[in-house]
GROMACS .gro file of C-alpha atoms in nm:
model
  393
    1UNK     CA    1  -1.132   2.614  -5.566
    2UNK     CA    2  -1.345   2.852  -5.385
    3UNK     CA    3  -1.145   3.123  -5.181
    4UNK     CA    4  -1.399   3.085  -4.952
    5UNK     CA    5  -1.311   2.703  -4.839
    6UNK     CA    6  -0.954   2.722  -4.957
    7UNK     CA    7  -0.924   2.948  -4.588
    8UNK     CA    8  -1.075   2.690  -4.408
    9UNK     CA    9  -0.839   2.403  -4.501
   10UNK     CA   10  -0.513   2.567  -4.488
   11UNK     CA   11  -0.555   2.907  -4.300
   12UNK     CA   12  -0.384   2.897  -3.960
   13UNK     CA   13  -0.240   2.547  -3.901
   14UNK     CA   14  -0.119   2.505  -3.537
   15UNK     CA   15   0.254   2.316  -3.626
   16UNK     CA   16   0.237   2.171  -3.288
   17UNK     CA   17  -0.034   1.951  -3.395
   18UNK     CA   18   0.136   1.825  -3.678
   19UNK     CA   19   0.422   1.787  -3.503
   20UNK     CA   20   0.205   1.534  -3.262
   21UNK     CA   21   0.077   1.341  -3.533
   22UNK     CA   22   0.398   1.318  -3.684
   23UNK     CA   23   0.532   1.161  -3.315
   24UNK     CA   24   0.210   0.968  -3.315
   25UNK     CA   25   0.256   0.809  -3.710
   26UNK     CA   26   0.579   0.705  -3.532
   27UNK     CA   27   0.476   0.549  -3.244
   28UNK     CA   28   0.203   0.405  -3.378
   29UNK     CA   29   0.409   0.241  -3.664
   30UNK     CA   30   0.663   0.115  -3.345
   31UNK     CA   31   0.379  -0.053  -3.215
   32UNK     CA   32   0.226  -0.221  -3.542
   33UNK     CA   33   0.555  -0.328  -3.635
   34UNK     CA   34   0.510  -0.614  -3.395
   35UNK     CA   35   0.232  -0.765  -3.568
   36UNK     CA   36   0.348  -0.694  -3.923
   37UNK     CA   37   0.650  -0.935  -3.868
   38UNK     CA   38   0.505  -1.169  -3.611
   39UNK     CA   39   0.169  -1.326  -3.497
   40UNK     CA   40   0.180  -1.088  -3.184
   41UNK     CA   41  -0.224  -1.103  -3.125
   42UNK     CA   42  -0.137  -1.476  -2.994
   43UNK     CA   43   0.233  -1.496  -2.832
   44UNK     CA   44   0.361  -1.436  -2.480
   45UNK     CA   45   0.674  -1.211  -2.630
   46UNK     CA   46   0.907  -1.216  -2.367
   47UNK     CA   47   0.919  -1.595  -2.425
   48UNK     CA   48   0.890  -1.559  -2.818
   49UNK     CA   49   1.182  -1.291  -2.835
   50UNK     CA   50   1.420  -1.425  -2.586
   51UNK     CA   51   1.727  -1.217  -2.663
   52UNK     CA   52   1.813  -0.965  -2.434
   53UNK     CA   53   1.838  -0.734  -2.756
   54UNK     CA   54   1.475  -0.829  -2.772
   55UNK     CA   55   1.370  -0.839  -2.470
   56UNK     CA   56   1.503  -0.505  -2.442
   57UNK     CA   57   1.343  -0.346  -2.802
   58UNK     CA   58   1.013  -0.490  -2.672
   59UNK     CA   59   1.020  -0.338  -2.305
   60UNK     CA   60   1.105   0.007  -2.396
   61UNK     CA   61   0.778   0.033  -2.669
   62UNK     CA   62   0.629  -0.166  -2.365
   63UNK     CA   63   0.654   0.097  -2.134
   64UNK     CA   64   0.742   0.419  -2.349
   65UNK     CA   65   0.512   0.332  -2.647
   66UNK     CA   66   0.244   0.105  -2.595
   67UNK     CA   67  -0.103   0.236  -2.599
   68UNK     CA   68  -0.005   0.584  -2.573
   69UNK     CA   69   0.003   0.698  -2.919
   70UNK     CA   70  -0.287   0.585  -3.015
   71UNK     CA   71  -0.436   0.784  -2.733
   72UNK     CA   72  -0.220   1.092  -2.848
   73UNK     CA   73  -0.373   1.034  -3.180
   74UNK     CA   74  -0.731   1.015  -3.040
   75UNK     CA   75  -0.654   1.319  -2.892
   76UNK     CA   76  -0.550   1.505  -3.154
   77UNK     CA   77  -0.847   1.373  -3.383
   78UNK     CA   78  -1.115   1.557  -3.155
   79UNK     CA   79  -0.938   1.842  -3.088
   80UNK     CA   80  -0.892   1.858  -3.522
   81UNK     CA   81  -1.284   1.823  -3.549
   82UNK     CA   82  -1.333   2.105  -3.320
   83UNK     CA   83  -1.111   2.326  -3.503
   84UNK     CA   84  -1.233   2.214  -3.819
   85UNK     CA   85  -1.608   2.317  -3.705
   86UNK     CA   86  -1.495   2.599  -3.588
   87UNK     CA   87  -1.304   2.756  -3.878
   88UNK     CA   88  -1.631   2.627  -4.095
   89UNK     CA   89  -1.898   2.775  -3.885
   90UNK     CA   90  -1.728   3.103  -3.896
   91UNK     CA   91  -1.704   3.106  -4.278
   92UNK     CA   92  -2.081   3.033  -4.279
   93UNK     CA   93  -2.021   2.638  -4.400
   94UNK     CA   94  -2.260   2.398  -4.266
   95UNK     CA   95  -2.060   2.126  -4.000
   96UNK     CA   96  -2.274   1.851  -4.010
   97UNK     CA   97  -2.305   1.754  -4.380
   98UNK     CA   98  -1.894   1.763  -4.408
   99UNK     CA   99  -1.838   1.558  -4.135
  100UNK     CA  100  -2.125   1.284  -4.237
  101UNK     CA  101  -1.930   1.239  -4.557
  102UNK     CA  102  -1.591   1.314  -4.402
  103UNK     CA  103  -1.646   0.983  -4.132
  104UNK     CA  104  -1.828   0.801  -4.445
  105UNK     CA  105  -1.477   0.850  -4.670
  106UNK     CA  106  -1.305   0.747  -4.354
  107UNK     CA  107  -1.523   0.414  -4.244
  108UNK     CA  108  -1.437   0.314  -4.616
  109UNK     CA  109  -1.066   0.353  -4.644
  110UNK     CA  110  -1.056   0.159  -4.328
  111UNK     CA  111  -1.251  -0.118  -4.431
  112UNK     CA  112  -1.010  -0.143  -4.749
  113UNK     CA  113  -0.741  -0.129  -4.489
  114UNK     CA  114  -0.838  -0.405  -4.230
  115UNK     CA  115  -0.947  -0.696  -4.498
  116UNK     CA  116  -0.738  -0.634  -4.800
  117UNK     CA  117  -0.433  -0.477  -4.645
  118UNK     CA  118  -0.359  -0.518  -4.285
  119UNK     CA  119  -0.575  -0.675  -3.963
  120UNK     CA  120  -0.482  -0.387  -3.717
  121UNK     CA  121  -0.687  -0.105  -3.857
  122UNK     CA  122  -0.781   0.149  -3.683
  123UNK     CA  123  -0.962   0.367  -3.899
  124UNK     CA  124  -1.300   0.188  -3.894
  125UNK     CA  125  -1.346   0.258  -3.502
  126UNK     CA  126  -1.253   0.611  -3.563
  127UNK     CA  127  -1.481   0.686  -3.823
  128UNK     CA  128  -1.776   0.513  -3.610
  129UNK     CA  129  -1.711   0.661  -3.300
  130UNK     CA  130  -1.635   0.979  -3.497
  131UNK     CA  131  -2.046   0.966  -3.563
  132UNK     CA  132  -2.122   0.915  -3.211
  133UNK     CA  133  -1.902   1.236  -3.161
  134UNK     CA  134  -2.110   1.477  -3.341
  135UNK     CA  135  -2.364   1.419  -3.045
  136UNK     CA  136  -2.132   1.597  -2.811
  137UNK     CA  137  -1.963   1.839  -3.097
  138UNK     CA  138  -2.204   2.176  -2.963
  139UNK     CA  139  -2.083   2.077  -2.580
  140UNK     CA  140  -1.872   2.372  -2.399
  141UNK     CA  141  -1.461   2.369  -2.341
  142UNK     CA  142  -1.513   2.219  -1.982
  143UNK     CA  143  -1.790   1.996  -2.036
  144UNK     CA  144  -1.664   1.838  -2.317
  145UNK     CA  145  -1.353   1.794  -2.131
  146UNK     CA  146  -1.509   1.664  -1.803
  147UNK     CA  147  -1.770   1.444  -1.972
  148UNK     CA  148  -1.449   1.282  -2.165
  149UNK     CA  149  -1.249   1.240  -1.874
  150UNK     CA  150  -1.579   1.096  -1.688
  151UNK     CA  151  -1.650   0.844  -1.938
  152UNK     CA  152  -1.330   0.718  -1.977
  153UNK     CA  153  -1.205   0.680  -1.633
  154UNK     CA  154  -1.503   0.545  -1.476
  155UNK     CA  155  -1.620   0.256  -1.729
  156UNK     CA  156  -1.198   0.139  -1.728
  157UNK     CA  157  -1.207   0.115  -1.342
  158UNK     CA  158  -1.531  -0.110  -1.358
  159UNK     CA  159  -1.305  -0.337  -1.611
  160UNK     CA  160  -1.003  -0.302  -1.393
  161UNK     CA  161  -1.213  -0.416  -1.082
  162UNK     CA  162  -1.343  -0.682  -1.317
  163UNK     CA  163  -1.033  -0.807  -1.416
  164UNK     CA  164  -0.892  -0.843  -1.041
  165UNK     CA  165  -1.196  -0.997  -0.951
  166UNK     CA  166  -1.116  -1.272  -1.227
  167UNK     CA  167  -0.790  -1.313  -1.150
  168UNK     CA  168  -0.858  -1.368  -0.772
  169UNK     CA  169  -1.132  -1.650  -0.835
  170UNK     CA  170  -1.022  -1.813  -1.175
  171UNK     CA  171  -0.700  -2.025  -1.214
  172UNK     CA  172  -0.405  -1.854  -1.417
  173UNK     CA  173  -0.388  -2.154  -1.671
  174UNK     CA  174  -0.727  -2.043  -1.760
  175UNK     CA  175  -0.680  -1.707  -1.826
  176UNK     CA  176  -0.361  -1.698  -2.082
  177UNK     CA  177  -0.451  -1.443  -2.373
  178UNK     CA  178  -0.155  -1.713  -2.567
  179UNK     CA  179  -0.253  -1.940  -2.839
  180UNK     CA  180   0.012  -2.112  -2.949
  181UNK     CA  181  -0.238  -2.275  -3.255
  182UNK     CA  182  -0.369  -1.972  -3.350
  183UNK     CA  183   0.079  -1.850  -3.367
  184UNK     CA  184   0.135  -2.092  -3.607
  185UNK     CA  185  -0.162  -2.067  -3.819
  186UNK     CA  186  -0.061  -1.713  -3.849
  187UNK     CA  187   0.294  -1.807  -3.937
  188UNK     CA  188   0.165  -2.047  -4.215
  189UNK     CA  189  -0.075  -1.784  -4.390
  190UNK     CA  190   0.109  -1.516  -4.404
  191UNK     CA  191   0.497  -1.666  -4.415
  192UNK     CA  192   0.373  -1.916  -4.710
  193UNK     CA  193  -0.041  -1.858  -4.767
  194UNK     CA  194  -0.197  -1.711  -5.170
  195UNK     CA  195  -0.345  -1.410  -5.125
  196UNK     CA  196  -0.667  -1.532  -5.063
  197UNK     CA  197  -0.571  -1.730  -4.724
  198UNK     CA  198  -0.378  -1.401  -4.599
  199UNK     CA  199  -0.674  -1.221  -4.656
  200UNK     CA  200  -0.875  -1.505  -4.470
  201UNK     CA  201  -0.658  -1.519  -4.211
  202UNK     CA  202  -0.684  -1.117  -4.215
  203UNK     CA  203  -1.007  -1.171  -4.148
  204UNK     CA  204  -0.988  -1.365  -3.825
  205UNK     CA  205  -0.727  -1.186  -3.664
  206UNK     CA  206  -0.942  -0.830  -3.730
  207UNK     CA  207  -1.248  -1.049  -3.553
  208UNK     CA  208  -1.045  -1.149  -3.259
  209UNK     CA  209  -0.990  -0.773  -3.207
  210UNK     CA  210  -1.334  -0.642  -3.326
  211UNK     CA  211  -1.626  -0.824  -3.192
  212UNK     CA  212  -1.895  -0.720  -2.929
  213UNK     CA  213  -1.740  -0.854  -2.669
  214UNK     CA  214  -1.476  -0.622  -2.709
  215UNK     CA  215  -1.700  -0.309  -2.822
  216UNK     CA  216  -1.709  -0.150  -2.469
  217UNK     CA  217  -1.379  -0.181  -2.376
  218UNK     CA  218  -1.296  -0.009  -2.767
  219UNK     CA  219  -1.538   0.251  -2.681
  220UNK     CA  220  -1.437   0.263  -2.343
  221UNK     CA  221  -1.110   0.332  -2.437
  222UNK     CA  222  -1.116   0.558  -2.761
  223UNK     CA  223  -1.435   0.792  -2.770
  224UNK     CA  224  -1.340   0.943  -2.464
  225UNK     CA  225  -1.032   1.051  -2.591
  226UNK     CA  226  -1.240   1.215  -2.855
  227UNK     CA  227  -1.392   1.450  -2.580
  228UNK     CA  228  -1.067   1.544  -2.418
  229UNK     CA  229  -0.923   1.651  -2.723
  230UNK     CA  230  -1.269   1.826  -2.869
  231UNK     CA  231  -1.292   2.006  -2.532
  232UNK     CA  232  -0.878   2.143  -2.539
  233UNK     CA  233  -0.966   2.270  -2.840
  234UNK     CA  234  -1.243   2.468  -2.751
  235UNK     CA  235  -1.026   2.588  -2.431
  236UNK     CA  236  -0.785   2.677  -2.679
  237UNK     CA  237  -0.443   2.510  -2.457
  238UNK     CA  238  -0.262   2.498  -2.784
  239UNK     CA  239  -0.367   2.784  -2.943
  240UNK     CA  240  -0.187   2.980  -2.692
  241UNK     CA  241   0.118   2.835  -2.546
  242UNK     CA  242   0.307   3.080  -2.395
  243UNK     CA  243   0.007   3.178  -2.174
  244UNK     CA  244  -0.063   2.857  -2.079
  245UNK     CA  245   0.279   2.747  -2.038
  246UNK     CA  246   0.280   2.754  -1.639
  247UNK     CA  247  -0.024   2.568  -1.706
  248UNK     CA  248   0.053   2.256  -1.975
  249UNK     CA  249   0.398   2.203  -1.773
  250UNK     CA  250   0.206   2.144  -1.420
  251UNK     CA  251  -0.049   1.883  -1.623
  252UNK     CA  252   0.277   1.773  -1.764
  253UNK     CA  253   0.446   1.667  -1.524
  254UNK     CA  254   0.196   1.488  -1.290
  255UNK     CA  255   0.078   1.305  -1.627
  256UNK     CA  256   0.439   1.181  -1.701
  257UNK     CA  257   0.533   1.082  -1.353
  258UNK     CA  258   0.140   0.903  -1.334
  259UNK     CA  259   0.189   0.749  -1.650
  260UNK     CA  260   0.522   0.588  -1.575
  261UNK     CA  261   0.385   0.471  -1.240
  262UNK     CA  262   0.146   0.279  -1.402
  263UNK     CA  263   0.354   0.205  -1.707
  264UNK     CA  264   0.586   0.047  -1.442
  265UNK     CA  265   0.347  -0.189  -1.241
  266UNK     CA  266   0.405  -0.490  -1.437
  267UNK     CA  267   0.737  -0.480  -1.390
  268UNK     CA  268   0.805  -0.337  -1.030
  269UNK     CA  269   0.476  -0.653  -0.946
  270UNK     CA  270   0.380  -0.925  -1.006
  271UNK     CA  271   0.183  -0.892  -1.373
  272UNK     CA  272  -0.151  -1.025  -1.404
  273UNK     CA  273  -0.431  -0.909  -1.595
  274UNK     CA  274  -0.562  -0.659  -1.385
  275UNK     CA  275  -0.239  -0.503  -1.404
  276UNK     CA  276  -0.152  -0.556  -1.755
  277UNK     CA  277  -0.497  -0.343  -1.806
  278UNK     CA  278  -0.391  -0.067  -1.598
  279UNK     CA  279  -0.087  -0.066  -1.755
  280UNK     CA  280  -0.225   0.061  -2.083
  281UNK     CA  281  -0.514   0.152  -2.037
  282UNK     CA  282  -0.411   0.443  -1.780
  283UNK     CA  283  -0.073   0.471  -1.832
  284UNK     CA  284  -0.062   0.494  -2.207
  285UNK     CA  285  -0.337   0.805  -2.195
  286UNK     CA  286  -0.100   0.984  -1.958
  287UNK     CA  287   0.200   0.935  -2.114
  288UNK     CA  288   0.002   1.009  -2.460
  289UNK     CA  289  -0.086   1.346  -2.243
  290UNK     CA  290   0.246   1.409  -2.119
  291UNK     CA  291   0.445   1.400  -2.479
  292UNK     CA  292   0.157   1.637  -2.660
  293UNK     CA  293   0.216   1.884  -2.390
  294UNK     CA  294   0.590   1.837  -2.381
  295UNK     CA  295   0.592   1.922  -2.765
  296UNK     CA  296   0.359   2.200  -2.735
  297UNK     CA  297   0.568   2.364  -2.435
  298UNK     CA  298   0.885   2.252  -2.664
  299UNK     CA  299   0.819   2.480  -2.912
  300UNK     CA  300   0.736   2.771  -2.796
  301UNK     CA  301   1.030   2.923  -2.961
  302UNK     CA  302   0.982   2.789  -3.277
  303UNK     CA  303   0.977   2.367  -3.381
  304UNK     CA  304   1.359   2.313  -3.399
  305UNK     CA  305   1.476   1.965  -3.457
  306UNK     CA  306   1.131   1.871  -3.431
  307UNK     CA  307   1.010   2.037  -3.757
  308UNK     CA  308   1.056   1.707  -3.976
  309UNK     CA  309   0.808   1.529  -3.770
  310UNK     CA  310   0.572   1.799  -3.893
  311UNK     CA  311   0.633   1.677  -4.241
  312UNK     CA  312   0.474   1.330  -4.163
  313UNK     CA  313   0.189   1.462  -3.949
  314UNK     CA  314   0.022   1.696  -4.248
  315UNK     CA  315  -0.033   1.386  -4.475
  316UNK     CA  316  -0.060   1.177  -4.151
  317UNK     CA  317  -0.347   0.962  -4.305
  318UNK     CA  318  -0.118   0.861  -4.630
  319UNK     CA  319   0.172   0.755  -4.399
  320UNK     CA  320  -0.003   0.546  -4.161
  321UNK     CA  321  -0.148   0.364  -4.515
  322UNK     CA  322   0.151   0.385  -4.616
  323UNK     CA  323   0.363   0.199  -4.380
  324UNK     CA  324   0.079  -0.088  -4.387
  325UNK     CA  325   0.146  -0.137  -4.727
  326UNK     CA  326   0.553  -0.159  -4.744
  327UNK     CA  327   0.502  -0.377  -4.421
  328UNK     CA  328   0.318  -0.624  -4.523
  329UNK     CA  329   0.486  -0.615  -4.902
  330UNK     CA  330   0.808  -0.694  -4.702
  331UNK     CA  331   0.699  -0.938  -4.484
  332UNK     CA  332   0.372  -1.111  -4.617
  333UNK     CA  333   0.406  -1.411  -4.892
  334UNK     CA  334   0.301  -1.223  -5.194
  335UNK     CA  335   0.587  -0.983  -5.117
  336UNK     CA  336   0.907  -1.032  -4.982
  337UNK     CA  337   0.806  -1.338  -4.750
  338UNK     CA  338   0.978  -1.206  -4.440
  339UNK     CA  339   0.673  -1.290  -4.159
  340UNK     CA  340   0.811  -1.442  -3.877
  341UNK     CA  341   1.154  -1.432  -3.973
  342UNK     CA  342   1.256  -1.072  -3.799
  343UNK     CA  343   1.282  -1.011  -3.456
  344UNK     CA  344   1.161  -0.699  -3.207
  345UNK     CA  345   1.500  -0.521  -3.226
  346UNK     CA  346   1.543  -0.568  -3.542
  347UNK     CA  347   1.199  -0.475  -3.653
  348UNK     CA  348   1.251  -0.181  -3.435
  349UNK     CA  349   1.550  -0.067  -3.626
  350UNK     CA  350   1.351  -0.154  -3.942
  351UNK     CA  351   1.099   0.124  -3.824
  352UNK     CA  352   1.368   0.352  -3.824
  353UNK     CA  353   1.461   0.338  -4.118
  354UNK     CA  354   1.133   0.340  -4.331
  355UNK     CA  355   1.023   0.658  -4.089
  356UNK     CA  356   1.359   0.812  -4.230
  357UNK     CA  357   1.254   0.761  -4.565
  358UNK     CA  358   0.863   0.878  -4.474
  359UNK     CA  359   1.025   1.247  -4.306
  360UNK     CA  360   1.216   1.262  -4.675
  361UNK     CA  361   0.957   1.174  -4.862
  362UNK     CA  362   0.692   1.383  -4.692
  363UNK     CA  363   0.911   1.682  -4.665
  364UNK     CA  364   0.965   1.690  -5.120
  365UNK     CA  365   0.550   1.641  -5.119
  366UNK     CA  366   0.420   1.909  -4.908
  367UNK     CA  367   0.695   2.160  -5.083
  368UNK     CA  368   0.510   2.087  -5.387
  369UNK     CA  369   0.151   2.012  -5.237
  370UNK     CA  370  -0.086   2.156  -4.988
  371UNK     CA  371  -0.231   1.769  -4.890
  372UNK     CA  372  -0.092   1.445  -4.901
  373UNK     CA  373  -0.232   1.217  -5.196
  374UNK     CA  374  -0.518   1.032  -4.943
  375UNK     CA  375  -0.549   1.382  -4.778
  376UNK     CA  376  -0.688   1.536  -5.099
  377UNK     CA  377  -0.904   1.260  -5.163
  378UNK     CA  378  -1.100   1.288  -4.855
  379UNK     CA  379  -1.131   1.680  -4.819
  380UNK     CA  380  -1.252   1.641  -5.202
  381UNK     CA  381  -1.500   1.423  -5.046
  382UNK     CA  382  -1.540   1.638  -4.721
  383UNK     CA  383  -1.607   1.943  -4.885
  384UNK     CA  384  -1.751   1.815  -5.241
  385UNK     CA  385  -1.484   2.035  -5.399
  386UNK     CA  386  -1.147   1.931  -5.565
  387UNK     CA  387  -0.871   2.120  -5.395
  388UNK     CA  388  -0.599   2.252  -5.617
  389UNK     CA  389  -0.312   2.086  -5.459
  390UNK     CA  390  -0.043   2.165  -5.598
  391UNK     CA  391   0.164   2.463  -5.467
  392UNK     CA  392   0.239   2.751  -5.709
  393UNK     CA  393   0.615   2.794  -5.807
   0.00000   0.00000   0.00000
């Protein structure tokens, strides 16, 4: 492979970043575990888990997990782009044409993902809004920054203000988000459905997620994140921990105790969904914020015990396929037939274990390979080159 490119892919990796996608492949899979086992788009858990074991498992990701590592992961995908443009710029390799196919690779993985392997995909809105990015890719440090924080805070109080406003004039029985039906259809198609009702079935429950009506609040909620990353990049926060230290502690701390406070609200109140909204969608960014910066202060003297997350997060892309695909082997029909028949502490320990296996895993591949197997394919793509991947000795 040319020297040339072969600098730009593996020259000067920041292992706080993989670290953070490592502890964002983990609480990502914590999150998705409740819909691999269980028709969680449609049930009120506390009532469908009603052991305290349960209600416990599913309280903690609640408030500690819950749309916060999908922000983290947002995050961290903008501020990669940036770095990614910048290390190509400055070898004289043109940006735009990469990225085109780089999101093109992406938007097609993800569409294999959401209707032939599992509903929750989230690889389709990221290569999408990963176009819309490029828009904003020349913006400064600060104005990227600002214009993310901007657009994400201002659109999600209009919805918040929305949502009270709802709950204030419409009756609660009309506003449950449960379908008991639409539960038990799930249970049938996937506990005892052929492959072809799964995959209808697969279908629906990736449309009741992915429509129009839900397009602003998914842009709303994701592109922004985009920004903020793209414009810590360019400010270089990670790049240079130990001056910024005094710095990424102060944001830190005010984003963890924030993003408790609203992680909190549902429970310390009484939860409706105006509340259930600001539950996620402001206190999962900040708690998203707070753990980056806590790993990235964390390691200032080197990664410690949190090295073998760094493992997962270089072939991040393979591991969040991955744990689709031994999810829904062990719990869909055509596997092991397990849907519906684990609970949320018990899928929670399941995670566990399979994440185990992913560090060990991970950790013999990248001794023996620069990229993970989906990795290589899509910087083959992204850079029209095939990458020797395998690591001499």
């Amino acid at each position: 492979m040319d020297r040339q490119v072969r600098t730009v892919l593996e020259k000067d990796r920041i292992i706080s970043l993989d670290i953070m996608r490592g502890f964002a492949i983990l609480g990502i899979f914590l999150v998705n575990m409740l819909s691999f086992h269980s028709p969680y788009l449609y049930i009120d858990p506390f009532e469908w888990w009603d052991s305290p074991a349960d209600k416990g498992a599913f309280a903690f990701i609640d408030i500690f997990v819950q749309a916060s590592f999908y922000p983290l992961f947002s995050m961290l995908f903008g501020y990669g782009l940036v770095i990614l443009r910048e290390r190509a710029m400055a070898k004289g390799l043109g940006f735009g044409g990469m990225a085109a196919r780089r999101f093109s690779l992406l938007l097609l993985i993800g569409i294999i993902h959401a209707f032939l392997i599992w509903h929750g995909d989230i690889l389709i809105n990221y290569a999408i809004f990963g176009f819309i990015f490029l828009l904003f890719v020349k913006m400064s440090g600060k104005n990227m920054l600002l214009t993310g924080i901007l657009l994400y805070i201002i659109p999600n109080l209009l919805f918040v203000l929305l949502l009270f406003a709802t709950v204030l004039f419409v009756p609660p029985e009309d506003l449950s988000i449960y379908d008991q039906e639409e539960a038990l259809a799930s249970l049938q198609a996937y506990q005892n459905g052929s492959f072809s009702e799964i995959a209808s079935q697969r279908i629906q429950d990736w449309s009741s997620v992915n429509n129009l009506a839900s397009l602003p609040i998914m842009l709303a909620s994701i592109f922004p994140l985009f920004l903020i990353g793209g414009g810590a990049a360019k400010l270089r926060w990670l790049e240079e921990p130990v001056k910024n230290r005094a710095f990424l502690m102060k944001i830190m701390l005010i984003s963890l105790a924030a993003g408790l406070l609203f992680k909190l609200l549902p429970y310390i109140t009484v939860s409706n969904l105006g509340l259930d909204y600001m539950q996620d969608i402001f206190g999962g960014p900040l708690l998203a914020i707070a753990y980056g910066l806590g790993i990235a202060v964390m390691i200032n003297n080197g990664p410690g015990f949190l090295l073998p997350l760094s493992y997962v997060g270089k072939m991040s892309l393979s591991n969040y396929l991955f744990q689709s695909i031994i999810s829904t082997f062990i719990f869909y029909s055509y596997g092991l037939g397990f849907y519906g028949k684990v609970s949320a502490f018990w899928g929670t320990l399941l995670v566990m274990v399979i994440f185990t296996f992913q560090i060990i895993i991970s950790r013999f591949w990248i001794a023996r390979y620069y990229y993970g197997p989906v990795e290589w394919l899509w910087r083959s793509f992204t850079y029209l080159k095939v990458p020797n991947w395998k690591r001499k000795g």
